Coordinates of N, CA and C in Angstrom, one line a residue:
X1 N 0.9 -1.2 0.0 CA 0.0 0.0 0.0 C 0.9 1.2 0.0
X2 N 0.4 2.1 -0.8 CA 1.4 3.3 -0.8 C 1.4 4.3 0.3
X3 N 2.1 4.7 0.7 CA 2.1 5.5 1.6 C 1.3 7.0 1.4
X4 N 0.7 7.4 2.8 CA -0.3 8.7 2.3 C 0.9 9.8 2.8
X5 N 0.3 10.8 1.3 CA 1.8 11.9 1.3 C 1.2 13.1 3.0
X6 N 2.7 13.2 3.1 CA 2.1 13.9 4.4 C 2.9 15.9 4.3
X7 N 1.7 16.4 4.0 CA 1.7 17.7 3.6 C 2.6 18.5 4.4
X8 N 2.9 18.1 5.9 CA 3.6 18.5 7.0 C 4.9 19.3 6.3
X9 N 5.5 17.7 5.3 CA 6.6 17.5 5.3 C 7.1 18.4 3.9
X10 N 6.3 19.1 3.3 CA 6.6 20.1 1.7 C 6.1 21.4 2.3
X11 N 6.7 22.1 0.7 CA 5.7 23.4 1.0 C 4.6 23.5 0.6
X12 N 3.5 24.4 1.4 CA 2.5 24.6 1.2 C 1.6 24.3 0.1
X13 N 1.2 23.3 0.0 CA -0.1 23.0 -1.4 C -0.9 23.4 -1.3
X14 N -1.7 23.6 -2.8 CA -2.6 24.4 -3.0 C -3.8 23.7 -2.2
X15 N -5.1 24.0 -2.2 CA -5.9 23.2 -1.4 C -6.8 22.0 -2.5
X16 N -6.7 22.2 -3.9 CA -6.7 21.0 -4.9 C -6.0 19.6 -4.8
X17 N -4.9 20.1 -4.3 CA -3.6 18.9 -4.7 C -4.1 18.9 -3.1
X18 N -4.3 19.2 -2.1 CA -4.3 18.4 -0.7 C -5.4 17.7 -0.7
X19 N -7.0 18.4 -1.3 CA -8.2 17.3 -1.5 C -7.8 16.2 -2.1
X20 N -6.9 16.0 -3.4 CA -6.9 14.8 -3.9 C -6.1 13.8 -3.2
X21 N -4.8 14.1 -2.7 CA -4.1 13.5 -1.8 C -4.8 12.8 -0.2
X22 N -5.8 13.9 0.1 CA -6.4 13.4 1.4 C -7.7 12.6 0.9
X23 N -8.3 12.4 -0.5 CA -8.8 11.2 -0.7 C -8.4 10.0 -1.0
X24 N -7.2 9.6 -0.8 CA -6.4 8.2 -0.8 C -6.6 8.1 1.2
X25 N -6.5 8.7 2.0 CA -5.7 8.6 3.3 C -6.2 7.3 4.0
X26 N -4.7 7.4 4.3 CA -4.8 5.7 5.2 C -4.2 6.2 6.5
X27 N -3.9 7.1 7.0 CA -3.5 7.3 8.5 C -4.0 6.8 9.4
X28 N -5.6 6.2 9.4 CA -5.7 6.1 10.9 C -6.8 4.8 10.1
X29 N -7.3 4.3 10.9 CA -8.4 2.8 10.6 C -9.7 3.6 10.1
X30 N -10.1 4.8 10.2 CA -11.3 5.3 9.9 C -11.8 5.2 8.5
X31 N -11.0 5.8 7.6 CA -11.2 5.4 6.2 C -12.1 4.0 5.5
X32 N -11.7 2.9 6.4 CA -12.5 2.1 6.1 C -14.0 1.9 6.3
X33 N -14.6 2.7 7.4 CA -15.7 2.2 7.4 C -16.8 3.4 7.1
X34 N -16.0 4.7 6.2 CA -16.6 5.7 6.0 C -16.8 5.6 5.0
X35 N -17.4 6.5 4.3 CA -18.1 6.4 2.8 C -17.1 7.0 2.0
X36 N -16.5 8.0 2.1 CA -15.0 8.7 1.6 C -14.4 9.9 2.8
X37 N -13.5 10.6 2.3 CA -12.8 11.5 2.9 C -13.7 12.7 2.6
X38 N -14.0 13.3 3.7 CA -14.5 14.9 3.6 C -13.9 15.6 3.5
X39 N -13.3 16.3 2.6 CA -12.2 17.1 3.2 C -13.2 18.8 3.0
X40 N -12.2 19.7 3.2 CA -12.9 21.2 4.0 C -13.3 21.5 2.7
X41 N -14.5 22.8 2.5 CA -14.5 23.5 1.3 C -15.0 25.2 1.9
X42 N -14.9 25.5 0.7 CA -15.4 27.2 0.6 C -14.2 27.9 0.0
X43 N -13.9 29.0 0.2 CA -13.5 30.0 -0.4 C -11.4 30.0 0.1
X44 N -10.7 29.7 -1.3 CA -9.6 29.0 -1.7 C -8.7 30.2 -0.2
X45 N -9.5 31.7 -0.4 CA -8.5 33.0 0.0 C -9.3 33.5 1.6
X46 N -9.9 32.1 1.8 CA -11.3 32.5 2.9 C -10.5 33.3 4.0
X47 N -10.7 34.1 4.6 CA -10.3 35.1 5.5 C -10.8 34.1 7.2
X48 N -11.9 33.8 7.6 CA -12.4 33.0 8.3 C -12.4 31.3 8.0
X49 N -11.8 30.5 8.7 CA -11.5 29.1 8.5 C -12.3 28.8 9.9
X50 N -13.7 27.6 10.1 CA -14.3 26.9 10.5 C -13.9 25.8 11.0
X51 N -14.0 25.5 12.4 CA -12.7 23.9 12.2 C -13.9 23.3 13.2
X52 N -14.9 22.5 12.5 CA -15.7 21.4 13.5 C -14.9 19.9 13.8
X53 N -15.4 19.2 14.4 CA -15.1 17.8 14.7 C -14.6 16.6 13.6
X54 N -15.9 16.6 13.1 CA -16.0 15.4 12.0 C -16.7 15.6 11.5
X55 N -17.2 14.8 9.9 CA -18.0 14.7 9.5 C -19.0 13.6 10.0
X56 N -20.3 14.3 10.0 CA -21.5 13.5 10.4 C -21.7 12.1 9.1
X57 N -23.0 12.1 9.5 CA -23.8 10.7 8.3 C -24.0 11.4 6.9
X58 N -25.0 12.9 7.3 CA -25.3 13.2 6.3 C -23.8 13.7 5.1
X59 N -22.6 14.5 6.0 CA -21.6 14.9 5.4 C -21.0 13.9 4.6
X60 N -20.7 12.1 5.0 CA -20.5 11.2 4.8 C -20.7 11.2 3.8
X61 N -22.2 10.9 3.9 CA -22.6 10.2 2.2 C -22.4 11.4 1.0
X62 N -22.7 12.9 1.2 CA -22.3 14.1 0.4 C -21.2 14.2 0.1
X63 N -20.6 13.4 0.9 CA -18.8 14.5 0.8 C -18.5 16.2 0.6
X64 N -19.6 16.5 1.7 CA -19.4 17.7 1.6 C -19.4 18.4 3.4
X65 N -18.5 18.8 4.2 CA -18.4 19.4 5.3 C -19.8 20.1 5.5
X66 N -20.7 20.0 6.7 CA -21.7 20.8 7.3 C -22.8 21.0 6.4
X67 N -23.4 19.9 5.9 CA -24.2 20.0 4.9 C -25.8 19.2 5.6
X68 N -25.4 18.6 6.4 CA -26.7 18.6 7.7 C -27.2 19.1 8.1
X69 N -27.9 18.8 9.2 CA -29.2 19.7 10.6 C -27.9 20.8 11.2
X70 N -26.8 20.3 11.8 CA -26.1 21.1 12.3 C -25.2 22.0 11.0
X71 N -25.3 21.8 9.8 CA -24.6 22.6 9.0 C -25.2 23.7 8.8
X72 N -27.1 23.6 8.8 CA -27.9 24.9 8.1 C -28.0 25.1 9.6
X73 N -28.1 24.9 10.6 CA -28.4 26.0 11.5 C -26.3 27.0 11.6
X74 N -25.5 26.3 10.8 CA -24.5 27.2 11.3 C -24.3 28.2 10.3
X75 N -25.0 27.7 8.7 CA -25.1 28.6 8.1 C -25.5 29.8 8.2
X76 N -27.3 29.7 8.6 CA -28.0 30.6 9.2 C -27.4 31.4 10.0
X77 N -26.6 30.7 11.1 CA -25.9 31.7 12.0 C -25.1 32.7 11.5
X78 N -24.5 32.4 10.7 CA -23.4 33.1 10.2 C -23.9 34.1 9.6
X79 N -24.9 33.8 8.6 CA -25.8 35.3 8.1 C -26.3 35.9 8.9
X80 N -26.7 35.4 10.0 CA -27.2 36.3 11.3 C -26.1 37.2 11.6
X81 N -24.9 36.6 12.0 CA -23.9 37.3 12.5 C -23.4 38.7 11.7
X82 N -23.3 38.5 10.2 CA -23.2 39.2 9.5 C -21.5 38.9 9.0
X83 N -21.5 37.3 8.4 CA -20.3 36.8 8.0 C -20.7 36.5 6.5
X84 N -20.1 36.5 5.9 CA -20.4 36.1 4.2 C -19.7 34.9 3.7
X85 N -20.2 33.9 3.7 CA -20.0 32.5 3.1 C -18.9 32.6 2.1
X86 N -18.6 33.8 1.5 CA -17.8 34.7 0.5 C -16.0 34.3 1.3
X87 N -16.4 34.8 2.4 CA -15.2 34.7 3.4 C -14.9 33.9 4.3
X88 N -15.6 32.7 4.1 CA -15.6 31.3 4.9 C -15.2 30.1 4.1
X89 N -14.2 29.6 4.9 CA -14.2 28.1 4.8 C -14.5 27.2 6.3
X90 N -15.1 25.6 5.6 CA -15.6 25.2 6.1 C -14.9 23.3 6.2
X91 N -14.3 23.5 7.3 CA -13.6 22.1 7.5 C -14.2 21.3 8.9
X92 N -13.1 20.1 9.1 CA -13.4 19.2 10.2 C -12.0 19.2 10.7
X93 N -11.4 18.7 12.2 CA -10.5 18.2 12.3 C -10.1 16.8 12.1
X94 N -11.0 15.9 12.0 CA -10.9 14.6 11.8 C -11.7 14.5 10.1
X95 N -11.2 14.2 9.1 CA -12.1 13.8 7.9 C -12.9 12.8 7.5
X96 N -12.9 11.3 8.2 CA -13.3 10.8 7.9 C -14.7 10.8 9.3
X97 N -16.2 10.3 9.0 CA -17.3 9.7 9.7 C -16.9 8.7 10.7
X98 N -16.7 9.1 11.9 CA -16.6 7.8 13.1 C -18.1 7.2 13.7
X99 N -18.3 6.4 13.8 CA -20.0 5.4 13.5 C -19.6 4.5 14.3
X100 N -21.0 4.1 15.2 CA -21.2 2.7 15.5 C -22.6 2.6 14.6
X101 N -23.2 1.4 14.6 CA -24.0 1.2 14.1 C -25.3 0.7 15.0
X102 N -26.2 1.1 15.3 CA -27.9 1.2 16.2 C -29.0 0.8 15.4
X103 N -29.3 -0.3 15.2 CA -30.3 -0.8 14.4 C -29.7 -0.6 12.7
X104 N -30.3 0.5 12.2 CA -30.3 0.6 10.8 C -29.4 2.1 10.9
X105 N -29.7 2.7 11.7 CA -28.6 4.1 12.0 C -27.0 4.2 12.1
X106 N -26.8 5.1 11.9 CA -25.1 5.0 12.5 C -25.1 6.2 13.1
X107 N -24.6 6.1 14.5 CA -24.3 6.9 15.4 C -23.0 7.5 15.3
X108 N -22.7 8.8 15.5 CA -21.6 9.8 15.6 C -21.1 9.1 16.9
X109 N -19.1 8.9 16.5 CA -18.5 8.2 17.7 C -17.1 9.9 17.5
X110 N -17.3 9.9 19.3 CA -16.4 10.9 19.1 C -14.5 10.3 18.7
X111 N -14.0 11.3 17.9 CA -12.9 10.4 17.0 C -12.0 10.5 18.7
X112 N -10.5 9.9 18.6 CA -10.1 9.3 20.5 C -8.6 10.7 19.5
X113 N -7.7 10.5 20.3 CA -6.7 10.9 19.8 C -5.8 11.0 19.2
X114 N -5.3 9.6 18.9 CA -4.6 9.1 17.4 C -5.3 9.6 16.3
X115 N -6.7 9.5 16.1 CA -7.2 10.0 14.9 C -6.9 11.2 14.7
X116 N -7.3 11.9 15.9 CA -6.9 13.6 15.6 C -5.7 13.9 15.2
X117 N -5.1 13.1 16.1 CA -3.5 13.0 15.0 C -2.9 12.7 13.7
X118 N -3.6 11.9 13.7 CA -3.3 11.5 12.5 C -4.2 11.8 11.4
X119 N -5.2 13.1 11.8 CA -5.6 13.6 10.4 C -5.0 15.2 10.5
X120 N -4.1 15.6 11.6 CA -3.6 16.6 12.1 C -3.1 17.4 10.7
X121 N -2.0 16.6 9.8 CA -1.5 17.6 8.4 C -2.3 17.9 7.6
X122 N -3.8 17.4 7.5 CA -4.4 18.3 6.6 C -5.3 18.8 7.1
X123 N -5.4 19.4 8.1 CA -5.7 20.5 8.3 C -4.8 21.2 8.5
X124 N -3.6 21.0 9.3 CA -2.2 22.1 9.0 C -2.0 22.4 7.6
X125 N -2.5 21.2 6.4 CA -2.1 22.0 5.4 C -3.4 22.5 4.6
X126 N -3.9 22.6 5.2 CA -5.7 23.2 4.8 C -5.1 25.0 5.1
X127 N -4.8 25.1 6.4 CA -4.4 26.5 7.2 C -3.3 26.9 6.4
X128 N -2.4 26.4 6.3 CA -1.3 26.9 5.4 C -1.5 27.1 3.9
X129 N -2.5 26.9 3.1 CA -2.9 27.2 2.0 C -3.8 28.4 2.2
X130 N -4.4 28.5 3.3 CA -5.1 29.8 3.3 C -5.1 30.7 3.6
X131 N -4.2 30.7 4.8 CA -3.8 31.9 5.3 C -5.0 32.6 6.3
X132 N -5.4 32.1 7.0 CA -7.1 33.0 7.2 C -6.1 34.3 8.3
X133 N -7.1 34.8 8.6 CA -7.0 36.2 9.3 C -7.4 35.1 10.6
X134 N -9.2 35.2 10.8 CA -9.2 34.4 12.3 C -9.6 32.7 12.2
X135 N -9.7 31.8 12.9 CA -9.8 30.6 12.9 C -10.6 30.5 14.1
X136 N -12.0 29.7 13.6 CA -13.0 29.5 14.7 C -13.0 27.7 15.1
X137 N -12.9 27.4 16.1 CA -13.0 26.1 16.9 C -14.6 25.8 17.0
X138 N -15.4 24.7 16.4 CA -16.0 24.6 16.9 C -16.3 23.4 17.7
X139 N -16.7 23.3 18.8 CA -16.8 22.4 20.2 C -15.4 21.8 20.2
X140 N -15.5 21.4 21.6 CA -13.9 20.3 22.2 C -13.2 19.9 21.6
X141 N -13.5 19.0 20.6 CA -12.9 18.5 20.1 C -11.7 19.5 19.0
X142 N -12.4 20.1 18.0 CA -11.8 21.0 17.2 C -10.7 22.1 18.3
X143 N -11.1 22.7 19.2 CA -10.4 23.3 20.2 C -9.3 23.0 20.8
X144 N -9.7 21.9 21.2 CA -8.3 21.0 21.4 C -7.2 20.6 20.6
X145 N -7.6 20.1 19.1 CA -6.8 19.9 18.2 C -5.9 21.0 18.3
X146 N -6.6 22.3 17.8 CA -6.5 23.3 17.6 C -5.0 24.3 18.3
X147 N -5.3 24.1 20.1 CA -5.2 24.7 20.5 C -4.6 24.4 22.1
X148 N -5.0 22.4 22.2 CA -4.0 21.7 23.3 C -5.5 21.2 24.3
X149 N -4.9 20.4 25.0 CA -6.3 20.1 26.2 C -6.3 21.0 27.0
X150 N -5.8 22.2 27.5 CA -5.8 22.6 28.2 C -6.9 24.0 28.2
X151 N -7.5 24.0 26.9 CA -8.5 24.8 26.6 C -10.0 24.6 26.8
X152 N -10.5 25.5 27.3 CA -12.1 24.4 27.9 C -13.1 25.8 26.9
X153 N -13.7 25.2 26.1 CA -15.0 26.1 25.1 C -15.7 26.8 26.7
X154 N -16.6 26.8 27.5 CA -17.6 27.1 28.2 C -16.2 28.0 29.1
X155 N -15.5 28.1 29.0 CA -14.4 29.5 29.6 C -13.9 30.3 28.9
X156 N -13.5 29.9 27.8 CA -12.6 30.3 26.8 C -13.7 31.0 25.6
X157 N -14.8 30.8 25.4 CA -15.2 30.7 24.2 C -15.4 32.3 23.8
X158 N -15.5 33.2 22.9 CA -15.6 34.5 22.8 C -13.8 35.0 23.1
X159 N -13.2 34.4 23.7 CA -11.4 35.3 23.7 C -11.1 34.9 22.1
X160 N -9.8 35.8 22.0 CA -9.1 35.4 20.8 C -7.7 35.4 21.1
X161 N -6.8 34.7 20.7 CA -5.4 34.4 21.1 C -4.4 34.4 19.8
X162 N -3.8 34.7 19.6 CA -2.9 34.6 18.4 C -2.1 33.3 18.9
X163 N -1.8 32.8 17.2 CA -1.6 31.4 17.2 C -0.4 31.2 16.0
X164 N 0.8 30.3 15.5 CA 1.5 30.1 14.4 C 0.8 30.3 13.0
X165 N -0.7 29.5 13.4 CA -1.5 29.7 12.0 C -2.5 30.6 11.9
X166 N -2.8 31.3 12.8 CA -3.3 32.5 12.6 C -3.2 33.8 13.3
X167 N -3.3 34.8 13.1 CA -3.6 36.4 14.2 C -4.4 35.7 15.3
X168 N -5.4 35.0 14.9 CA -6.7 35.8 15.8 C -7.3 33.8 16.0
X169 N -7.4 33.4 16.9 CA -8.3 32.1 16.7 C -9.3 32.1 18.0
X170 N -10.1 31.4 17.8 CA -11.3 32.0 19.3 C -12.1 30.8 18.9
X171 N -12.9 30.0 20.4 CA -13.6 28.9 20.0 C -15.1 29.4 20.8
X172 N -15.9 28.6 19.9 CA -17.3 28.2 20.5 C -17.4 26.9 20.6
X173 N -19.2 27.0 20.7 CA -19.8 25.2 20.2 C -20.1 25.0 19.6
X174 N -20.2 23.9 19.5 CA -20.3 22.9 17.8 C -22.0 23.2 18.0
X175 N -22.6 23.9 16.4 CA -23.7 23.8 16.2 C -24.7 22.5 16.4
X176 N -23.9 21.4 16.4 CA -24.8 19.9 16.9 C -25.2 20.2 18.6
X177 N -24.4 20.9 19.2 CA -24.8 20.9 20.7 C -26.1 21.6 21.0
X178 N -26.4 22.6 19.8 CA -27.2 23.4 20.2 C -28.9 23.0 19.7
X179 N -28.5 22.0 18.9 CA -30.1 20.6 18.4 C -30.1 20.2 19.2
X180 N -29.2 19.8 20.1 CA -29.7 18.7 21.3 C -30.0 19.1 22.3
X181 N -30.4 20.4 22.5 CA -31.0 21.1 23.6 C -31.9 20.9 23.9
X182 N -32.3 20.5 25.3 CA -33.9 19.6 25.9 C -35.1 20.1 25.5
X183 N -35.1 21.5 25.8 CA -36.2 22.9 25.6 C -36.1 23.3 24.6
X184 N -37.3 23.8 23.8 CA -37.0 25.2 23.5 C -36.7 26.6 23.7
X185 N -36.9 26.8 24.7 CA -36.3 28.1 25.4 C -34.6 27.9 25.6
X186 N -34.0 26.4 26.0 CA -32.4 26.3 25.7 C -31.9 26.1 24.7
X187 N -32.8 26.2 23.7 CA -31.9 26.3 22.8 C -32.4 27.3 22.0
X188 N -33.3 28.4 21.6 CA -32.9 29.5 21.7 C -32.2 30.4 22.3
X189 N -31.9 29.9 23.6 CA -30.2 31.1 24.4 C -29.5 30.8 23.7
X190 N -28.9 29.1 23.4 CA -27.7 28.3 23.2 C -27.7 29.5 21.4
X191 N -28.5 29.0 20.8 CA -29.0 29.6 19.7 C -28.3 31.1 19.5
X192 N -29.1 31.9 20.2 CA -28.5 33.6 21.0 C -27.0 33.9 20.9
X193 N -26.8 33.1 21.8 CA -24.9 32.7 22.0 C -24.1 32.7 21.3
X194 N -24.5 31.5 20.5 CA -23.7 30.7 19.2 C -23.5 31.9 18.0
X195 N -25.0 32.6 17.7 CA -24.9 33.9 17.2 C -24.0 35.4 17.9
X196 N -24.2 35.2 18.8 CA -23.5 36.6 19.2 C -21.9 35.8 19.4
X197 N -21.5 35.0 19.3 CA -19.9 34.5 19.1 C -19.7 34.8 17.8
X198 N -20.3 34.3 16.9 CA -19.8 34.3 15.8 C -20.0 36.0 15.3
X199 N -20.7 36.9 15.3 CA -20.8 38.2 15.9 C -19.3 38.9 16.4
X200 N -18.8 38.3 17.3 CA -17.8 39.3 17.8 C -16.9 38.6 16.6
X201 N -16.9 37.5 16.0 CA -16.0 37.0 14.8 C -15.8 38.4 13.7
X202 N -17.2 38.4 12.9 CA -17.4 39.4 12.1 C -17.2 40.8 12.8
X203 N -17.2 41.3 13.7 CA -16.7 42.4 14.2 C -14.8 42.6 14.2
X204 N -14.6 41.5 14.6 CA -13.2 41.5 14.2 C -12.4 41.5 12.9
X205 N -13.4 40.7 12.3 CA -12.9 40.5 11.2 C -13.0 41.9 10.6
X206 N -13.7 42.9 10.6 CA -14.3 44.1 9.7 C -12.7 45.3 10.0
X207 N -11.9 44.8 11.4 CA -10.8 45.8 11.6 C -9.6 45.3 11.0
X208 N -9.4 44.0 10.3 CA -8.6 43.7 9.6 C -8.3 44.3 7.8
X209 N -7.3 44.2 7.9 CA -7.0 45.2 6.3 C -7.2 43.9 5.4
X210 N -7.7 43.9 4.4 CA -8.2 42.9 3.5 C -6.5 42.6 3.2
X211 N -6.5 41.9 2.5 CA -5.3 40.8 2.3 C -5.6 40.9 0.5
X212 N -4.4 41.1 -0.3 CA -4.9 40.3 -1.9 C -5.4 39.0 -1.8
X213 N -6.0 38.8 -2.8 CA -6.8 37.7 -3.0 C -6.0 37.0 -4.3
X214 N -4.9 37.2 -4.8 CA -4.8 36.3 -6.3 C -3.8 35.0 -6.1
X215 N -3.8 35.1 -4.7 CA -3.5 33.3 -4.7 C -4.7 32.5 -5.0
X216 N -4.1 31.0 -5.4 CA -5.6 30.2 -5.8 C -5.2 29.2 -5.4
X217 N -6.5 28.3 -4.4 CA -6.4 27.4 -4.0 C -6.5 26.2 -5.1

């Protein structure tokens, strides 16, 4: 079996040549029981880079990052906030669907930490092709990759910290936390929140000096 190339190790690829590369990947056992590699999409010069967990069931079978229950409510958010999809990309830290299987369903299995590791260079080389201005964490898992265990979302979430791969990075919660809310009254706050985070994102982002755009991913 050939070995999967590891972006760590070159200069920065475009984010074409890393999609096609991270659809071979054999880094960790997960590949096998997924439907393919998700890898991130949106905008090649995106200013704002999205970093959730994994891809879900629905992401799975699409091959497309956040295209589920939890992707349209993060969309929505972001137009709320007053972010433009224009200036967003949209990844995972782990690429491949971790599943057990419940009858005829497949359950979301949180990925353990070898996996995060071992899907760790592409998204280092996702960040290094794009350069963003800020980088949003969404829930624990992404945060942690991101940013170490020593980072807890529900203390941290709304700061921003400068980082190797970016100025500005700051975490919330993963839009799935906020469907699983018992009430509806909890999860319109959760709802509230999630919007006014991504809010102080777009507020930040608006004091940054745009960047050229004629690199291409």
């Amino acid at each position: 079996m050939a070995k999967t190339p590891d972006p760590s190790r070159s200069r920065p690829a475009t984010l074409d040549v890393l999609r096609k590369q991270a659809a071979s990947c054999r880094r960790c056992d997960l590949w096998a029981r997924g439907t393919q590699t998700v890898f991130g999409s949106g905008a090649p010069h995106a200013r704002v880079v999205l970093v959730g967990e994994q891809p879900g069931d629905v992401e799975d079978q699409k091959g497309e990052p956040f295209v589920g229950p939890a992707g349209r409510l993060l969309r929505e958010a972001l137009g709320e906030a007053g972010l433009d999809l224009a200036d967003v990309y949209l990844t995972n830290a782990v690429k491949h669907f971790k599943w057990v299987p419940r009858g005829k369903r497949r359950i979301h299995q949180k990925p353990n930490r070898d996996e995060i590791v071992a899907c760790r260079p592409w998204l280092d080389g996702e960040l290094a092709a794009i350069k963003p201005s800020i980088v949003v964490a969404l829930g624990a898992t992404a945060a942690g990759a991101l940013l170490g265990p020593q980072v807890r979302v529900t203390r941290d979430r709304g700061q921003f910290q400068a980082t190797s791969f970016a100025p500005f990075v700051t975490v919330t919660v993963h839009p799935s936390s906020i469907l699983r809310s018992r009430t509806d009254e909890e999860r319109r706050d959760a709802r509230d929140r999630f919007v006014q985070d991504l809010r102080a994102v777009a507020e930040r982002l608006r004091k940054i000096p745009h960047r050229s755009t004629s690199r291409r991913g």
